[in-house]
Every structure is written in C-alpha cells, then in structure tokens.
mmCIF file with all atom_site columns, C-alpha atoms in Angstrom:
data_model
loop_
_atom_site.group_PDB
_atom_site.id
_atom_site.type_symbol
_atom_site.label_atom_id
_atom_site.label_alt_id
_atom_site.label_comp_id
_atom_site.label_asym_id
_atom_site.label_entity_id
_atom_site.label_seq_id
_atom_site.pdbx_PDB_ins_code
_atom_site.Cartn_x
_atom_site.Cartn_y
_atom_site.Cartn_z
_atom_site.occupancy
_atom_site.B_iso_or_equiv
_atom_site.pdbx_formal_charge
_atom_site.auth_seq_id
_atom_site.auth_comp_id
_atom_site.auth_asym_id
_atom_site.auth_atom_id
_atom_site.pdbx_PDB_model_num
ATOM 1   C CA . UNK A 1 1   ? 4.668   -14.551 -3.439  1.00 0.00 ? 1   UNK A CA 1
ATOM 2   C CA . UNK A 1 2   ? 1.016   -14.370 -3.691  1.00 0.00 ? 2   UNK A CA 1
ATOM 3   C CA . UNK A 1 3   ? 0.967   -17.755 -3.233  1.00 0.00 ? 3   UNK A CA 1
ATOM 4   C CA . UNK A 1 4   ? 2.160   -17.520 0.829   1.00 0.00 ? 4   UNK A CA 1
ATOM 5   C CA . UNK A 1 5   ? -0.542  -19.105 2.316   1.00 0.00 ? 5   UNK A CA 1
ATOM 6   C CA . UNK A 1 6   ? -0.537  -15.639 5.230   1.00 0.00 ? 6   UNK A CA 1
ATOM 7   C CA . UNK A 1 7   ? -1.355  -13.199 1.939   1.00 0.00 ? 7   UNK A CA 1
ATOM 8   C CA . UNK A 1 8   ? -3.250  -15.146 0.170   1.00 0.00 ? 8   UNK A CA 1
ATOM 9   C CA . UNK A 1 9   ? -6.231  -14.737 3.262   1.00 0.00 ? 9   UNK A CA 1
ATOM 10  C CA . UNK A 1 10  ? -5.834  -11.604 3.549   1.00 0.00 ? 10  UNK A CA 1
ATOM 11  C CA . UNK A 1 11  ? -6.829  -11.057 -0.342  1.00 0.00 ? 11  UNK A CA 1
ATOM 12  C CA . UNK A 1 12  ? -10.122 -10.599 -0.078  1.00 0.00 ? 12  UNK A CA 1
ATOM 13  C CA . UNK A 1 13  ? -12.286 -7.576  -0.488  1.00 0.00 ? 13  UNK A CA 1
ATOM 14  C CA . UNK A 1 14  ? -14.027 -7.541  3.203   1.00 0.00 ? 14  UNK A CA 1
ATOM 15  C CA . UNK A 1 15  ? -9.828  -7.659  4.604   1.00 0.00 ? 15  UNK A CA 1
ATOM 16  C CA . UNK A 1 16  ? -9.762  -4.484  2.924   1.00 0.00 ? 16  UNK A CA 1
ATOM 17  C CA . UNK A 1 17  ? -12.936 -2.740  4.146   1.00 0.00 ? 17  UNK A CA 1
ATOM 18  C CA . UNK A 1 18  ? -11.628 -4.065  7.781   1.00 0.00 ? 18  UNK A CA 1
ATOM 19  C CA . UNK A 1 19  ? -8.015  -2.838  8.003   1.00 0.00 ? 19  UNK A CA 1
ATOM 20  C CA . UNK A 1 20  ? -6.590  -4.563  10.647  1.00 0.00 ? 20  UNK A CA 1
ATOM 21  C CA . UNK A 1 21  ? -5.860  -8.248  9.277   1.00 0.00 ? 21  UNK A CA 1
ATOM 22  C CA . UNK A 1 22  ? -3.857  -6.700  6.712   1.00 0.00 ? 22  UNK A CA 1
ATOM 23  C CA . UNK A 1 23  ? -2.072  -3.907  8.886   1.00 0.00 ? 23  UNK A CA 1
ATOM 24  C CA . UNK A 1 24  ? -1.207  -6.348  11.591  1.00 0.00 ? 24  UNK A CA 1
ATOM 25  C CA . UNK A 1 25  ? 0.427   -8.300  8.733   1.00 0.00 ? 25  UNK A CA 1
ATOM 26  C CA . UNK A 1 26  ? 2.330   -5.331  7.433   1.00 0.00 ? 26  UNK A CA 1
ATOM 27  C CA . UNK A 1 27  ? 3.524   -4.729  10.773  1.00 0.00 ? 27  UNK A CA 1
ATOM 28  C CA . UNK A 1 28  ? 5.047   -7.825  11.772  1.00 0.00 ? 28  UNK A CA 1
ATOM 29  C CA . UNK A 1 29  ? 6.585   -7.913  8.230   1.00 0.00 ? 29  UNK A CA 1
ATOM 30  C CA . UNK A 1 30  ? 8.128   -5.069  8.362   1.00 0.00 ? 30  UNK A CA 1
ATOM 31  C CA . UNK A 1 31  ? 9.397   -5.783  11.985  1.00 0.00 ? 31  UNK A CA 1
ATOM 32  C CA . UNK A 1 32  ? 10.819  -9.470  10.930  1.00 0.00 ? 32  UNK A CA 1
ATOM 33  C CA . UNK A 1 33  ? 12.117  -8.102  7.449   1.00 0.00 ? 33  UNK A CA 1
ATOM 34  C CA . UNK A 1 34  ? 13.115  -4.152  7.526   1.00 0.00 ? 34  UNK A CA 1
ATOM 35  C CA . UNK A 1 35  ? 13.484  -3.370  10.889  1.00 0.00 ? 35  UNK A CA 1
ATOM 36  C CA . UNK A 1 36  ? 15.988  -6.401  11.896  1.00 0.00 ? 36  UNK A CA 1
ATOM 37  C CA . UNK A 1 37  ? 18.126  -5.800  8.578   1.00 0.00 ? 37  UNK A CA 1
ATOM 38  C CA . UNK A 1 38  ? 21.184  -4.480  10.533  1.00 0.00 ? 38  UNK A CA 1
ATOM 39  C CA . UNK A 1 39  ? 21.499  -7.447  12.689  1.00 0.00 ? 39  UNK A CA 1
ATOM 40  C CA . UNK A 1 40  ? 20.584  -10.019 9.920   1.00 0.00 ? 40  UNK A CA 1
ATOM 41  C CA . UNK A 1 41  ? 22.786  -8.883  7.030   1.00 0.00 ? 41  UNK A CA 1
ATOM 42  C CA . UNK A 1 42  ? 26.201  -11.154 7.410   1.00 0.00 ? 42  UNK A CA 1
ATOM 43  C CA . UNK A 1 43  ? 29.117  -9.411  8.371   1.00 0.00 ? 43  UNK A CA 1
ATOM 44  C CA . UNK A 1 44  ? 31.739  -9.781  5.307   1.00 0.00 ? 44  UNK A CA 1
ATOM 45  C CA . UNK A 1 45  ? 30.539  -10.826 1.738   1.00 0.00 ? 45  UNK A CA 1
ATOM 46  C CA . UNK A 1 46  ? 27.786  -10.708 -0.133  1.00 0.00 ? 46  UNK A CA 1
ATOM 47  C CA . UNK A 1 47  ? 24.241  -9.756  1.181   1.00 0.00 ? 47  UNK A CA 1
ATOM 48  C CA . UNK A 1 48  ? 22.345  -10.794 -1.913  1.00 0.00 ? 48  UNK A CA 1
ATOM 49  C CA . UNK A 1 49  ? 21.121  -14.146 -0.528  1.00 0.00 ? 49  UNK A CA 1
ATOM 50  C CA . UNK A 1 50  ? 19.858  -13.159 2.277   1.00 0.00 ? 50  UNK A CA 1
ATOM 51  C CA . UNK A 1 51  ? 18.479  -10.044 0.741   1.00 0.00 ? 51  UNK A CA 1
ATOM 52  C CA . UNK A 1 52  ? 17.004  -11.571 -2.066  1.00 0.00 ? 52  UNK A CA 1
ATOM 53  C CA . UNK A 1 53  ? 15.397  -14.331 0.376   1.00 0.00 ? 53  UNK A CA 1
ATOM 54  C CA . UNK A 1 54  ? 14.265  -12.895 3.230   1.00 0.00 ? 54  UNK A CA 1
ATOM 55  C CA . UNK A 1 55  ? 13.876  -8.750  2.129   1.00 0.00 ? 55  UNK A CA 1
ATOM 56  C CA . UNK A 1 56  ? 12.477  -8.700  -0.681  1.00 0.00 ? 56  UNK A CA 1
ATOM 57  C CA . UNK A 1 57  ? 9.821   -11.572 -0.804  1.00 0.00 ? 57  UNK A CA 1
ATOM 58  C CA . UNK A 1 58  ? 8.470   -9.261  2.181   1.00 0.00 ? 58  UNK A CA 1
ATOM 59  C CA . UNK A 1 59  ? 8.454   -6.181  0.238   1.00 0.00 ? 59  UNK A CA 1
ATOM 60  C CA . UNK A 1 60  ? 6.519   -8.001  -2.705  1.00 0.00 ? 60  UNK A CA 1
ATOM 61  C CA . UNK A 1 61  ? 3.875   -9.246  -0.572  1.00 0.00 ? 61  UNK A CA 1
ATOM 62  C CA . UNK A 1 62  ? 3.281   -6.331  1.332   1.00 0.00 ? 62  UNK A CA 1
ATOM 63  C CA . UNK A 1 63  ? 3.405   -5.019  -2.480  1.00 0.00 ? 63  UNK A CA 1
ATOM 64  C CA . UNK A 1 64  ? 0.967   -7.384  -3.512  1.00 0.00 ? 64  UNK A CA 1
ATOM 65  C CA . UNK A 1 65  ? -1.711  -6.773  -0.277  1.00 0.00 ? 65  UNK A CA 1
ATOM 66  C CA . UNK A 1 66  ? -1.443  -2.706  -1.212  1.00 0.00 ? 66  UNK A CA 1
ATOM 67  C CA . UNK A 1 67  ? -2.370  -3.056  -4.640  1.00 0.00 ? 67  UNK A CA 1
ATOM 68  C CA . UNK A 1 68  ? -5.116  -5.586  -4.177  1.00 0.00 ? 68  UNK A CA 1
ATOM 69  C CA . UNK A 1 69  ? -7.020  -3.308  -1.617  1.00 0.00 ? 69  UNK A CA 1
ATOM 70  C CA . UNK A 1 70  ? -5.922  0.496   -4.414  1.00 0.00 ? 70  UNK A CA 1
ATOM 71  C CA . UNK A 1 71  ? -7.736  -1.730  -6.967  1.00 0.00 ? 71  UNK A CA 1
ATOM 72  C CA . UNK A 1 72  ? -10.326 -3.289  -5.478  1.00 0.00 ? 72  UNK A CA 1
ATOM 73  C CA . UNK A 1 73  ? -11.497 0.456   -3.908  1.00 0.00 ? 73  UNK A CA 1
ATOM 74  C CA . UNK A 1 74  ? -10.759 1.699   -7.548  1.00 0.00 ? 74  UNK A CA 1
ATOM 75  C CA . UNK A 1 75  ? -12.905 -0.599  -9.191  1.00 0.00 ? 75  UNK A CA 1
ATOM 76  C CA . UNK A 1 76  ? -15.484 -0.592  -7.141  1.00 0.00 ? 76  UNK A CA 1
ATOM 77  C CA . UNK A 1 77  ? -15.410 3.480   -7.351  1.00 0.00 ? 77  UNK A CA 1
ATOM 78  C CA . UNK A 1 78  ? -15.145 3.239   -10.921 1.00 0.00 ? 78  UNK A CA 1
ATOM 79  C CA . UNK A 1 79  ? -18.389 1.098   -10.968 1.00 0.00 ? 79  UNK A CA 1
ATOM 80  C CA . UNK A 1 80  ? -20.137 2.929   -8.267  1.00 0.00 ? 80  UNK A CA 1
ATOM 81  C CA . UNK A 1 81  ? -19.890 6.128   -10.667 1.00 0.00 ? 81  UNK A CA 1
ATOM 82  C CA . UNK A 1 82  ? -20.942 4.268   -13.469 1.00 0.00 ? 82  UNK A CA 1
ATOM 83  C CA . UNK A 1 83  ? -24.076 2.895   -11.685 1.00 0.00 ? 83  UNK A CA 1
ATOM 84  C CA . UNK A 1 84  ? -25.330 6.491   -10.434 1.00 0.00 ? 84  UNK A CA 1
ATOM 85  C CA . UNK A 1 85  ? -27.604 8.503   -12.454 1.00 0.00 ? 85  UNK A CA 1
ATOM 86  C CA . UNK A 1 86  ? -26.597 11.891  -13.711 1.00 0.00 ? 86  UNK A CA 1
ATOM 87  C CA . UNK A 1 87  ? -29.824 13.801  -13.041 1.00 0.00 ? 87  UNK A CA 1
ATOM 88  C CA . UNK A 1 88  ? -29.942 11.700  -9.475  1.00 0.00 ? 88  UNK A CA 1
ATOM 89  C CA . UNK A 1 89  ? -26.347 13.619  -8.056  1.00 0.00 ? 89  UNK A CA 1
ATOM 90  C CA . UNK A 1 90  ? -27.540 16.500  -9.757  1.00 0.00 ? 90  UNK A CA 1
ATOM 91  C CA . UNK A 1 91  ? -30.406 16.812  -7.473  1.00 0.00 ? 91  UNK A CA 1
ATOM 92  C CA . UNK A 1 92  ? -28.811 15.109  -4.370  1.00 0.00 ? 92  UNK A CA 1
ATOM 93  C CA . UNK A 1 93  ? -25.969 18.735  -5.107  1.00 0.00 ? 93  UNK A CA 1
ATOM 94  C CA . UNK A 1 94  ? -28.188 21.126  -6.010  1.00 0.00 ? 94  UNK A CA 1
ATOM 95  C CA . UNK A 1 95  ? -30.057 23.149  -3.522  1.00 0.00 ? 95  UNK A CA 1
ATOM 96  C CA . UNK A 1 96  ? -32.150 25.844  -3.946  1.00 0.00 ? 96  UNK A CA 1
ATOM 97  C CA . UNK A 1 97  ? -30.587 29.098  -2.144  1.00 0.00 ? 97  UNK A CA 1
ATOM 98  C CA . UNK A 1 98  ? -33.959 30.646  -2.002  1.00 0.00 ? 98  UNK A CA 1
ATOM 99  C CA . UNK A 1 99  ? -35.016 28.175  0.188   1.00 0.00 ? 99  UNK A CA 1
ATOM 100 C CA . UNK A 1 100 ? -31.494 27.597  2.328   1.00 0.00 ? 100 UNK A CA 1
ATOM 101 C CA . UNK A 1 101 ? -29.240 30.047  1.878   1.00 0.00 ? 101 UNK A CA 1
ATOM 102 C CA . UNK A 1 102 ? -26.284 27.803  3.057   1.00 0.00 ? 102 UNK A CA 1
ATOM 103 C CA . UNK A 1 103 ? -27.611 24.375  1.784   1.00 0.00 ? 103 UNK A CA 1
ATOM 104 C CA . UNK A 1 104 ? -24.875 24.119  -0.850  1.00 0.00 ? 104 UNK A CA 1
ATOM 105 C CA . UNK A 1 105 ? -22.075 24.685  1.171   1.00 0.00 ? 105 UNK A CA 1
ATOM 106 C CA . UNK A 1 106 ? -23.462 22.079  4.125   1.00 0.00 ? 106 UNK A CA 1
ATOM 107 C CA . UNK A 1 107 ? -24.332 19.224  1.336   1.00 0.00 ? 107 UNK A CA 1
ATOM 108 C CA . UNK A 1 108 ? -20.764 19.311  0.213   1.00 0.00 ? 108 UNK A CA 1
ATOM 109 C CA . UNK A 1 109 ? -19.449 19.111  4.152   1.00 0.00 ? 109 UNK A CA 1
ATOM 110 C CA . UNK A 1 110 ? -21.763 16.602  4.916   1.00 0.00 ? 110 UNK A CA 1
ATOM 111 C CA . UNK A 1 111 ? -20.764 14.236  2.099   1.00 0.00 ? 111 UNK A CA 1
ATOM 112 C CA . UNK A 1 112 ? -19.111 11.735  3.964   1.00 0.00 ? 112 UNK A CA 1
ATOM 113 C CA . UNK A 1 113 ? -16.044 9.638   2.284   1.00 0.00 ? 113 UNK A CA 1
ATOM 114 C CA . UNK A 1 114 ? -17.244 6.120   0.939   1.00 0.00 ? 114 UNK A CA 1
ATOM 115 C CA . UNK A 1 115 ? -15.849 2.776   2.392   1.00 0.00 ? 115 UNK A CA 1
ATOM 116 C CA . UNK A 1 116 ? -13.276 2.953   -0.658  1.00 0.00 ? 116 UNK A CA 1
ATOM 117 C CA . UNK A 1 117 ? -12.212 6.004   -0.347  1.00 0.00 ? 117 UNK A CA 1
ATOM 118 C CA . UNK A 1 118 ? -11.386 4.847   3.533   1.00 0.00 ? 118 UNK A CA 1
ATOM 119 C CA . UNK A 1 119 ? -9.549  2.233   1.597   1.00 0.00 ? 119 UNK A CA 1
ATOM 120 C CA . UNK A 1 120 ? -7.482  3.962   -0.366  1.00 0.00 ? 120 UNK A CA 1
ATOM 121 C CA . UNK A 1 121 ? -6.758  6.562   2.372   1.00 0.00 ? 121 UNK A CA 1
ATOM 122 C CA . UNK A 1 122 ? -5.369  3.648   4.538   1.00 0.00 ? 122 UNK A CA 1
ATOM 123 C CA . UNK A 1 123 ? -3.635  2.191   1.969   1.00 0.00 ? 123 UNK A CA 1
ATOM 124 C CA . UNK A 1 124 ? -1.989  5.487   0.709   1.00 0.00 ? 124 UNK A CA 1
ATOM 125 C CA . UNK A 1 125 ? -0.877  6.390   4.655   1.00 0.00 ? 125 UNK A CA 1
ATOM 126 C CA . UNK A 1 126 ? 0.711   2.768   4.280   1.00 0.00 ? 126 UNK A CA 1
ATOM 127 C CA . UNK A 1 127 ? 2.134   3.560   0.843   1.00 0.00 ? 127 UNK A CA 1
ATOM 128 C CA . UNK A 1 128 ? 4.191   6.229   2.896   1.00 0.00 ? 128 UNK A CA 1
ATOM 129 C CA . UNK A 1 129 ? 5.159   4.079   5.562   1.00 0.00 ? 129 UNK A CA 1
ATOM 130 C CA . UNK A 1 130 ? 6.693   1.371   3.255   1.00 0.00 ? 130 UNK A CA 1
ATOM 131 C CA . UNK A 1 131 ? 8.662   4.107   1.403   1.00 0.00 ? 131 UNK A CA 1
ATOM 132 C CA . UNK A 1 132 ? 10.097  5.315   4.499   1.00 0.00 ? 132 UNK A CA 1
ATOM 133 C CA . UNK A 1 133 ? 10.788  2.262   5.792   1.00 0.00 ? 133 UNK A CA 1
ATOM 134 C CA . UNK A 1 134 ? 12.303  1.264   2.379   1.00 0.00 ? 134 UNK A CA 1
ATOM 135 C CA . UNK A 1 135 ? 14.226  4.316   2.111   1.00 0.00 ? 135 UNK A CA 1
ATOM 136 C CA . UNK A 1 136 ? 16.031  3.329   5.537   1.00 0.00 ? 136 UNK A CA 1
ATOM 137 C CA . UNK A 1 137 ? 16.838  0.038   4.328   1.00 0.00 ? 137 UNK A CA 1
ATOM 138 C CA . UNK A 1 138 ? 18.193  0.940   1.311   1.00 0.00 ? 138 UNK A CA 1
ATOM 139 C CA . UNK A 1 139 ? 20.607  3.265   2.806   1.00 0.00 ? 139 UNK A CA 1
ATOM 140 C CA . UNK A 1 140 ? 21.688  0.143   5.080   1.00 0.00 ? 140 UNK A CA 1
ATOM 141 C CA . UNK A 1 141 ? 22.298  -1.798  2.105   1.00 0.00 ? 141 UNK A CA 1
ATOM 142 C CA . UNK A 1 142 ? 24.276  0.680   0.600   1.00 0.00 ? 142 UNK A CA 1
ATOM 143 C CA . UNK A 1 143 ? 26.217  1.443   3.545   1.00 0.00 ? 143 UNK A CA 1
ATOM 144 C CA . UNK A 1 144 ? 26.224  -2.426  4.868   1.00 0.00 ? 144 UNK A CA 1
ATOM 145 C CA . UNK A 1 145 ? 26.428  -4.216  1.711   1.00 0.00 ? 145 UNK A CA 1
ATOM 146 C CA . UNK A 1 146 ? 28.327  -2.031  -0.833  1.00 0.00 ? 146 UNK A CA 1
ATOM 147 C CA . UNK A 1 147 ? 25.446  -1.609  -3.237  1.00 0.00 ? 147 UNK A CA 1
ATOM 148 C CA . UNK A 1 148 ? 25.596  0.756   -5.300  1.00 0.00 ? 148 UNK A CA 1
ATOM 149 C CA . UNK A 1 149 ? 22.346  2.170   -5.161  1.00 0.00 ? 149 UNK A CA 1
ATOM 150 C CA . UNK A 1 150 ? 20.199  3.675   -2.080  1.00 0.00 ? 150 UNK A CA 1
ATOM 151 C CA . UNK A 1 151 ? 16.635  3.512   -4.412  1.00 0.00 ? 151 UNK A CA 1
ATOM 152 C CA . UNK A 1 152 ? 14.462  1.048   -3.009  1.00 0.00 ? 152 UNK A CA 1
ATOM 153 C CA . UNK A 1 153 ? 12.923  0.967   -6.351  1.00 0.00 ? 153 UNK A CA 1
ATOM 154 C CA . UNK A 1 154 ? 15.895  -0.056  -8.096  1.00 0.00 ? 154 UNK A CA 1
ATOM 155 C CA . UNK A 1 155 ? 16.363  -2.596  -5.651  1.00 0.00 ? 155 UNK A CA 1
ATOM 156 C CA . UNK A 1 156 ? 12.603  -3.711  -6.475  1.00 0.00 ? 156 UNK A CA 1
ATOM 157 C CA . UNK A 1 157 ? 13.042  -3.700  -10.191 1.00 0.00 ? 157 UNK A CA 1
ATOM 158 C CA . UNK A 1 158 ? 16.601  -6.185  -10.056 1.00 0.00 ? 158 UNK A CA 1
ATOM 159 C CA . UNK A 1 159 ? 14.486  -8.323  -7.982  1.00 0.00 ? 159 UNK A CA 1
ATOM 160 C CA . UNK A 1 160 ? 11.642  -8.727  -9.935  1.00 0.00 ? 160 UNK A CA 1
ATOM 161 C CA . UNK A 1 161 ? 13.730  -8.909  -12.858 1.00 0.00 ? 161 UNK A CA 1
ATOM 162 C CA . UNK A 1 162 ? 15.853  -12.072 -11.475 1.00 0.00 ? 162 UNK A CA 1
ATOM 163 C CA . UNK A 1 163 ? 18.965  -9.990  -11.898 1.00 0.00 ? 163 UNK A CA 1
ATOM 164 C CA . UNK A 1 164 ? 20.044  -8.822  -8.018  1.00 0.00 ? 164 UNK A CA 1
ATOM 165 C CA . UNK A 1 165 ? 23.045  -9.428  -7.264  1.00 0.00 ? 165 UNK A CA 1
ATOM 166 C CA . UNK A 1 166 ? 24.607  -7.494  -5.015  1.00 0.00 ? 166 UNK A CA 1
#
C-alpha cells in the first residue's frame, strides 16, 4: 500500500510538520472509501471483494501516513532529549523566587509545544477521527454484509492477515 504513488509523497518528514497535504488526503479517502460504503456495498452476496479492494487498502494507507508522522515526531523527540544537556534545562526551569516570585510558574506556561508535539497532537485528533469513522463502517458491514463482527480492528487484523472473507 505504501507503494501508491499518492502516499508515498506524502511520506516525508516536512508533509508532517505541514499538515495539510496529508489531511486533505485523509479526507478525500475517507469520503471515496468510508463515507460512500452504503451505496457501494452490492446488494445480495458477499461484500468481501469489494471490501477487501476498495475499504481496506484505504484504511492501511491512511494507517501507514499516521504512523509515519507518530514516529517521525517520536524519534525526533526521543533525539531532541537525548541531545539537551541536563544542567542546560535545569537552568532554563529553575528560577530564583527571590528574585521573581512567580518566575516558575510563568516558565512552565510559557513553554510552548515543539513542532512534534504539534505533530503528534494532529495526528492523535486524526487517530480519533479514523476510529469513529471506522466504528460507523463496521456497524454497516455488520448490518449490510452479515459479518459477524462490528470491531474495525478485527476487520484490520483478517485483512492484513490475508484471511477476510466475509
């Protein structure tokens, strides 16, 4: 899946830092894939072709797109924290109430959130998105399709597996 030629642009670090490739990709995905399920499911038989070709390949790449930005803001986190001197934050924290009686408690407001922590924020609001979204579609399947489970993840894991068919 990574392999679409659509994700694999967007996986890049600087897409991450600058949200809106990748959102405006997760969007229309989710409006071709998820949000047209009811009228693209066939009537009588079997959804698992068209469930395992069209839904699910979206799901992995919008899958694949999340947890390249998490890891990419984790890393780079990770090594941020490894680069910075002890004694250095210890001093940037520490102020001396003596001199500024409310110093401590404005340093700690004034920190502002680092470009990966943006990350990670957007891609956790968009973590809750897909499961709500996902959560809707798996009820249609269930209802639509006579699966026999309404867990997206379950869904997920057959897929990946090679074994959905239902």
């Amino acid at each position: 899946m990574a392999n679409d030629p659509q994700v694999k642009e967007l996986l890049v670090d600087s897409q991450c830092y600058s949200s809106d490739a990748i959102r405006a990709f997760l969007r229309y995905s989710r409006r071709h894939s998820d949000d047209n399920l009811y009228n693209t499911l066939p009537r009588t038989g079997s959804c698992a072709q068209h469930v395992a070709n069209e839904l699910f390949p979206e799901w992995y790449k919008r899958d694949t797109l999340l947890n390249f930005c998490e890891n990419m803001a984790q890393e780079r986190l990770k090594d941020i924290k490894l680069d910075r001197n002890p004694d250095d934050v210890k001093s940037l924290t520490q102020v001396d109430p003596r001199i500024d009686a409310y110093g401590a408690r404005d340093s700690v407001k004034s920190a502002d959130p680092s470009k990966e922590d943006n990350v990670l924020q957007w891609v956790q609001t968009e973590r809750n998105i897909e499961a709500i979204i996902r959560e809707t579609s798996a009820d249609l399947l269930a209802d639509k399709c006579g699966s026999f489970s309404t867990s997206p993840q379950y869904y997920m894991n057959s897929y990946q597996a090679g074994s959905f068919n239902k």
